[in-house]
Each structure stands twice: as C-alpha cells, then as structure tokens.
Amino acid sequence: MASDVDLAPLVGRADHLATLRSALLDGVGPGQTAAVFVTGESGVGKTRLLREAGDRFRAGGALVLTGTCLDIGDSSPLHPLLQALRRFDAELTASHARTSSAVRGLLQMFAAETAGPDGAGALLERVSRGLHLVAQGRPLVLVLDDLQWVDRSTRQLLLYLLAGLGDLQLSVLAAVRAESLQGAHPLRRVLTELRRLRSVRVVDLAPLDRAGTEQLAAAVLGGPLGAEAAESLWQRSGGNPFVVEELARDLRDGRDGLSETLREVFLARVDALPQAAHAVVHAVAAGVEPVAHWLVAEVTRLPEGELIEAVRAAVAHRLLVGDDDGYRLRHRLVAEVLAHELLPAERSALHRRYAEALTTAPAELHQARLAHHWRLAGEPARALPAAVAAAQEAERLHGYAEAHRHWSVALQLAGPPAAGVAPAGGGLTADRAELLRHAAEAAHHCGEHARALSLLEELADAEDAPPACALHIRRARYLAAAGRSAPAEAEYRRALAAADCTSRERATAAAHLAELLLHLGRYADAGDRAREALELAAQVEGSVSEVVLASMALGFSEAYLEDPDAGLAVMREALDTAERAGRPEDVACAYLHLAELLTGPLNILEEGVVVARRGAERVAELGLGRTYETRLLAIATNGLFRVGQWAEAEKVVAAALRHRPSGADAVELLLARCRLWVGYGDIAAADRDLEAVATVLAGGGARHVIPLLTLRAGLAMWQGRHDLARQAVQRGLTEVRSDDVGILAALVWHGLRAEAEAHAARASVDTTAVRRLREVAERVARKSEHAARPVRDVVDGFLALCEAEVSRLDGSDPQLWARSVTEWDRRHHPYPAAYSRLRQAEALLARRSRTATAGKLLREAYQVAQGLGAEPLSTEIRTLATRARVMLEDRGASAEGRSVAGDEPSGDELTMLTAREREVLAAVAEGLTNKEIGQRLFISERTIGVHVSHIFDKLQVRTRVQASAIFLRNRPD
C-alpha cells in the first residue's frame, strides 16, 4: 500500500537498506543467487523500501528489473517478469542496442510460447538463458512487489532460479503482505521451501518507532508537531507509515475527523476476518488496553476453542497483538473506525458487558476501567464511585496525573453544581466541593497550574466553599507554582490577616510564605518568617510539613547570611524529617533547597549536583516528575554548567524537558538551558527560550528576572548589540528586593562589560550608566560583607571582573585581569576564568609587553573554550590570536609525532572538538541527517546544525564527507 506522497522521505529504514545491499549485492558472487522476502502489514512501507533499494542497486552497478504481481490468480502467467522486461525495454536508449535486442528476444519467446512436450522445465531454462543475455555479466536483481498474488508460473520460476539451476548471478527482492498469507496460501509452501536455502532470508518490516513517526509526520507537515499532536498521531497510527502520512496530511490541510481513505482501508481489513474474529476485534476496540483474555471471553461469550481461533486470525491479519497481559489493537485508529460502525445501543451494550464482567472481579484493581465502561454504558451513578476510587488509588501510588484525570471524570459524572448524585447501591454521595478540592490539588501536583487555579475559583464560588483563609493559602500555593510570585505573596499575607485563620493555618501560611521568600531571594525576610512559622508550629500537634518548610527556609537563610555549616545542618535535619514523614511535597522541597544552596551561594558544586540528581530520582518515585524533578534537574544543569561540564548539562536538561513542564518549573529549566545556548552561541535558540521565560514570568521576582535580563545582556553582546545589553542591565537594576548579591553582581559585570565592548567597538559609552553601575558594585561589595564567606567569595569573583572591565575604558589593566583569573580558578569556574585570560592577554598585547605570556594565556583560554564548546568565546580568542600572530595549536608536537613517510594522520585532528561535537561527528560519519542526530542525542535539529558548523570550522572542511573522512581515519581501532 503506497502513499501518494512520493516526496515523503524514507524514514527509519537505514538498517534495512544496509541489510538488503549486503545480502543481495555485496554478498553475491558470479553464478550465485540470493533472495530477501520482506513481509509486513499493509502500509508499513514495503513498496517504498523496494523502490529505494532498487534505486541504490542501480547506482551500485546492478541491473534491476521491477515488476508487480496482480490479484488475478494464474490467468496471466509470469506477469511480473513480463512487466519488468517491458518497463526495462522502454527505458533503454539507442546506445543499449545489444541489451534491447536480448530483452525483446525474451519477450518474443514468451509471446510465441505454446504448450509442448518438453514441458515447463524447458521454458524455465529458456527464461534463465534469456535473463543471462539481458544481464550481460552484470549482477541481476529482480524486484517483485505484492508477491502474495504471485501466479504459479512465477512461483516455479523463483524456485528454479534460486535453487541455482539457471547458472545466473541473480538476486530477488520481494514484498509480501503478511496478513494475506493465511491458511493454505500457495506462497506459504514456496517460502517454506526457499527458507531452507542459506542464501534466502525473510525480513519482517516493523512499523516505525516514535522518533521515526514524528520525523515522517514533520516532513509531510513541513515542520515539527506540537507535543500533544505528536502523542495523538503516535497512538492513532501505531507507527504505520501510510497511516502517519494520511493523518499528517489531514493535520496539514486542516481536515477534521478521519479521512475516507483510512476508514475504507481499515474497514476492508476488518471485514475480511471470520465472524468470530470480527467480534473479538470489536470487543478489544471498545476495551481499555491491554484487554485480558478472560475479559474478552466474558464480553464476546465465545467458547474457548472458538475464541482462540478468532484471536489467532485477528493477530494473523495484523489487527491485534497479543502479550502476557492481554490483547491490544495494532493501530488505535481501528477503534475510531469501528466506533462509527456500531449503533449507540450496540456500543452501550458492549460497555455494559465489560462493566458487569469487571464487577465480578473485585480483587483486581479495575476501578478506572469500571468507571470508563459504566460511563459509556450510560450509567453515571454507577461510574462515579468507581472514578473516585480510581483517583484515590492513583493518589496513594503518587500517580498525580492519573489522579487528576480521574477526579476530572468524577466532576463530569457528578453533574452541575446544583445537584449531588447518589449512586445506586452505595453510600457515596457526590460532594462537588470535595471533588473540586481533590481535583485542584491533583492538578497542582501534576503541574497543571492553570487548571488548578481554575478549579479553585470554582470551589471558591460554591455554596459550601472552604473558609477564606484556607482558600487564600491554596491560591497562594498554586500561584507560586505557576510562577506568579507577587500575587502569591499577597495571598499568603491575606491568609495571615484573615479572621477565620486557625493556628494550624497560620503556621502553614507562615511556613509557605517563608519558602516563597526564599525563592524570591529575600533571605533575611525568609529567615524571620521561618522563625515565626516554627513558633506557630510548636503550638500545633502534627505540624510536620510546616516544620520542614520553615526549617529549610531558616537553614538557607542562616547559611547565606551567617554560618554555612550551621545552616546546612538545619537543612539536612529537615530533609531527614521529611523522609521519615514521607509526604512527597515536603521531601521534594527539602531536596530542592539543599541542592540550590550547594550549587549556588555556597559554590559546593560537585556535591550540589549529586544532591540535585539524587533528589530528582527520589521525587520521580513520589510522582512529582513534572514539577519538582524538573526543578532539581535544572539545578543540576546549572551546577554542571558552572563546573564546565556543558555536554553533560545538555543531556540533563534534555531529559527534564520530556516532562513538558509549565509555570515556575518551566522558567527554571528554560533559564538553565538558555545559559548553555548563550555559551554555545546558538542565538536563535537562546532568544526563543528567553521569550518563553518572559511570557511565563509575569509577576515573578528578582531571583528569576535578574538572571533573565543578565542572559539577555550576554546574548546581545555576542550579537554586537551593546545598546540592547545596556537596556537589559538597566531594567535589572530596578529589581532591588533581593538579598542575592551573587546574581546582582553578575548583572553589574554584564553592564560594565557591555560598556567596555562598546568602547572597544568605537561606539558611544554611556558614562552615566558606568557611574551608576560602579555605585551598585560598591553597594554589592558592602552588602556582601554581611553574607557568609562562600557567598562573599563568589561575589568577589564578579567584582574582580567588574573592576577589570572598567579598566578597559581607559587602557585595560593586565594585573586586574590576572586577579580575576586567580579568583575564578580558585572557585573552579572555567568559563569566566577563560574569559579573564583572554582579556589579560589582550591587555598585555595592547601594551606590547610579555607577548610570550599573552600567547600562553590565549592557548590556555582557547583550550578551555574548545572543551566547553563556547564558540563565541573561541572565535574572539582566534581573532585576537590571528591579529597578534599567536599560534593556538602546538604544531611542533604533532610534527614530531608524524611518520617519516609524511602521509599518516597525526591522530590529533579531533583534539580541538568538544565531547559533544565528537558525538555529533560520529553520527555524521554514520550518514545520519541533522534531524536523526538530534533525535538520537535528544537535541534540537537547529542545535545540531550549530554543532556541525562549528565542526566544519574547526576541521577546516566544507562538506560532511570531508568531516566524516577525518573522523574515520582518527577513530581508535
């Protein structure tokens, strides 16, 4: 079944093409034969694979004859061979007169052939000789499509030729529709005979995997799919290329529903089934997969023997797949097609049989399925208790996304707000306010922050809404998670001021407010509020969560402002308390703030990354993957970035993005990824992430806004837009409500660097801005004196950069840059240390002194920049080195290692590439496209393009072939 989209690429079949070439061309010698029979369901891409393989065989020097079998039985003997010869003859030109004569002679032989006493054997021998003349010593490949309809004469010819009786170097590549080979189909016997030959192989062509499905759909659409559209297409198509193309075209053209082409294709396949198998497929289509065998038996009411045969037929026709846990449709699209073929009464009856069968198995965890089937059977009163039970079970197992889905179903089943529903046969009454409360909390935990706020507003409008204080606390928690820090803080303060606030609620509001202030970088305020929360919690029994949150905030505040060891001790004790209590959100918060303190203010980077990754694994077990795991992985990414492990950081952030986070979780992750993009010089990707953060960050605090504007300034400087960098920094200086002098010091450095860059580019310098920035730097220095020693150390590093940047405005001072190098080397931050070495070398060269030292500094900086993949920094180093005639690579060492012959590679050609660039180059050498490489390494196609450009530049090549050749000759044995 071929799609009519001929321009769609062949996706996910590179291994198959390599196998076919090896089996049918490279591994076949003179006088030998070989065959590969490709089996697979309709639409899986057999015809497309045959066409691509045939084109490649022709390019490899083989003679390829292509024919198609017809569904007309034996009425046209040897039809595919005749068709292939006629096609080949039509393609021949006048320069191939000898070949054309041989082809026409063979065709005339067929036309004149009559039944004679010598029988079929003589005919087969003459056909073999004729093909030998046509081939003229070249490898001959016979490509046959739709072999399930092959006529008897062609079957006999295949047996004759592949047995080696024709003294002909021949390869056969044929496609067989697997679902057609049922019962006593004659081709089954032929394949059984041929498989005994060592030169014959049968290859089952499986559907595409998810990555291949998305790649094919993107090619049809002309761009990538959104996450939801990709998930839907994958589930509906099952990876069948024909179905993928049809669905992608519907998306592209804006068509709703299912195309008639797909509907008719699948209906024809279902209608071809025996009656019992037809009933089984209908039953599985209506079920929740996987559908257990006993459940299919209950629903279809077929005798066991008949059921087994029916299932076997459905599997053979490639409509069902069976596993230990039950049966599934090979394509969920079949369920959509069959749903329209049943009358409403038939559908209801089918779902009722499912529900009744599941009700008889109370020991099994069937509540979610039970709710589904009772609902579709038209029994909401019986579906509601099952939906509630399913939601409670999901929450018990920390499956918050599933719980949210079940609570939402329960809300639908409970009906409008005016009425409660009392299910038949049970004592559960639907309290809509209680359902809203559970649904909102589940939405909050699974990262559906907008949905949580919407449900909370509905709860607030209900007649039996919770008290005002409780609503303020919930709304504040949801707003904070959504990244709206300012309104969240206001809600907490309203809760504390509410007259109906209980002692427990006051302790809860104070503890959460302390934690929020921590996120905002207001560490002194957080410490004060945390002490208040602990005093309130001491008066309330069982206030473990409040104690954990307040202790984390207090420990962080003490570690930042006073005593790091004492603060860390408080935080580690709070983590132990949270683990003993076992409340998921408390455990997650404890890991989050501990990792954040270690990787940020205290600069204990390696331990911080370990804590962040360990915490990410732990919270994933607790069902908080989309929220807290994402944040913890963002913290790990930041730590890895600072220690110079950018390739590893890129992998971590890619893994976190699979959760598709939203709100504050997305902000943390996008900022972490943007640091990498700015460092790599991927301007488009960085700009895209910054725009996304700015959109989400409405109402955010200085802790997010200042890093956002710092990154915006850094990106603008690499673009040579000093005016934009200046504007970003000036906006950041208005964010004054933060104790985090570290992020403010980084912003001031970027501001002074922007003015220094403008001066170097002979653009105007804003002296007022310089004066203000120097004043802020002095204020940061004074404020850092009240912070703990590790915090002061980091700030001192940025202040050293600030002082050195100011010196660039009137003659750069190499001593100031040397001090900056020392500061950052001591803190093990390779990127700012490399940048400082570049500027120190620049200052030395400008003074025409100590050029040898300058050369050494440039080489050291270049080595670090290349190792990181920091292309803009590398480019600036190369520019200065070229201008100063400084050799960045040690040519002498490689010359000594070169062989006497002079034609051996040095083995050092790849040393200038980063670890990530080596991974990309290895994939390029395999022949993968940028999109395929991105899918393998979990990186965007655009980023792969940036890496490839950097590789070409470093290796001084212009094509992928040249780059691949360098990789292959330097690859270790």
PDB file of N, CA, C and O in Angstrom, residues 905-913 954-955 966 969-970:
ATOM      1  N   PRO A 905      48.069  10.293   9.281  1.00  0.00           N
ATOM      2  CA  PRO A 905      47.457  11.343  10.084  1.00  0.00           C
ATOM      3  C   PRO A 905      48.125  11.436  11.434  1.00  0.00           C
ATOM      4  O   PRO A 905      48.628  10.468  11.970  1.00  0.00           O
ATOM      5  N   SER A 906      48.114  12.627  11.985  1.00  0.00           N
ATOM      6  CA  SER A 906      48.789  12.849  13.258  1.00  0.00           C
ATOM      7  C   SER A 906      48.058  12.220  14.416  1.00  0.00           C
ATOM      8  O   SER A 906      48.623  12.007  15.467  1.00  0.00           O
ATOM      9  N   GLY A 907      46.775  11.948  14.263  1.00  0.00           N
ATOM     10  CA  GLY A 907      45.995  11.403  15.365  1.00  0.00           C
ATOM     11  C   GLY A 907      45.462  12.485  16.275  1.00  0.00           C
ATOM     12  O   GLY A 907      44.743  12.216  17.216  1.00  0.00           O
ATOM     13  N   ASP A 908      45.819  13.761  15.996  1.00  0.00           N
ATOM     14  CA  ASP A 908      45.401  14.863  16.844  1.00  0.00           C
ATOM     15  C   ASP A 908      44.339  15.724  16.164  1.00  0.00           C
ATOM     16  O   ASP A 908      44.014  16.800  16.652  1.00  0.00           O
ATOM     17  N   GLU A 909      43.821  15.285  15.041  1.00  0.00           N
ATOM     18  CA  GLU A 909      42.907  16.125  14.275  1.00  0.00           C
ATOM     19  C   GLU A 909      41.596  16.395  15.006  1.00  0.00           C
ATOM     20  O   GLU A 909      40.925  17.378  14.731  1.00  0.00           O
ATOM     21  N   LEU A 910      41.223  15.520  15.934  1.00  0.00           N
ATOM     22  CA  LEU A 910      39.949  15.678  16.627  1.00  0.00           C
ATOM     23  C   LEU A 910      40.102  16.289  18.009  1.00  0.00           C
ATOM     24  O   LEU A 910      39.100  16.464  18.712  1.00  0.00           O
ATOM     25  N   THR A 911      41.317  16.591  18.424  1.00  0.00           N
ATOM     26  CA  THR A 911      41.511  17.078  19.795  1.00  0.00           C
ATOM     27  C   THR A 911      40.853  18.423  20.020  1.00  0.00           C
ATOM     28  O   THR A 911      40.511  18.765  21.151  1.00  0.00           O
ATOM     29  N   MET A 912      40.659  19.191  18.967  1.00  0.00           N
ATOM     30  CA  MET A 912      40.065  20.514  19.130  1.00  0.00           C
ATOM     31  C   MET A 912      38.552  20.455  19.297  1.00  0.00           C
ATOM     32  O   MET A 912      37.915  21.464  19.615  1.00  0.00           O
ATOM     33  N   LEU A 913      37.945  19.279  19.091  1.00  0.00           N
ATOM     34  CA  LEU A 913      36.494  19.143  19.210  1.00  0.00           C
ATOM     35  C   LEU A 913      36.094  18.861  20.653  1.00  0.00           C
ATOM     36  O   LEU A 913      36.795  18.160  21.378  1.00  0.00           O
ATOM     37  N   LYS A 954      36.265  24.109  12.700  1.00  0.00           N
ATOM     38  CA  LYS A 954      37.464  23.645  13.417  1.00  0.00           C
ATOM     39  C   LYS A 954      38.298  22.692  12.570  1.00  0.00           C
ATOM     40  O   LYS A 954      39.537  22.710  12.631  1.00  0.00           O
ATOM     41  N   LEU A 955      37.622  21.834  11.800  1.00  0.00           N
ATOM     42  CA  LEU A 955      38.347  20.872  10.969  1.00  0.00           C
ATOM     43  C   LEU A 955      38.749  21.459   9.621  1.00  0.00           C
ATOM     44  O   LEU A 955      39.454  20.812   8.844  1.00  0.00           O
ATOM     45  N   ILE A 966      37.802  12.565   8.015  1.00  0.00           N
ATOM     46  CA  ILE A 966      38.729  12.884   9.116  1.00  0.00           C
ATOM     47  C   ILE A 966      38.385  12.063  10.348  1.00  0.00           C
ATOM     48  O   ILE A 966      39.271  11.523  11.021  1.00  0.00           O
ATOM     49  N   ARG A 969      39.465   8.287   9.869  1.00  0.00           N
ATOM     50  CA  ARG A 969      40.896   7.984   9.920  1.00  0.00           C
ATOM     51  C   ARG A 969      41.507   8.271  11.293  1.00  0.00           C
ATOM     52  O   ARG A 969      42.621   7.839  11.568  1.00  0.00           O
ATOM     53  N   ASN A 970      40.786   8.985  12.146  1.00  0.00           N
ATOM     54  CA  ASN A 970      41.268   9.235  13.508  1.00  0.00           C
ATOM     55  C   ASN A 970      40.559   8.388  14.548  1.00  0.00           C
ATOM     56  O   ASN A 970      40.864   8.498  15.730  1.00  0.00           O
TER      57      ASN A 970
END
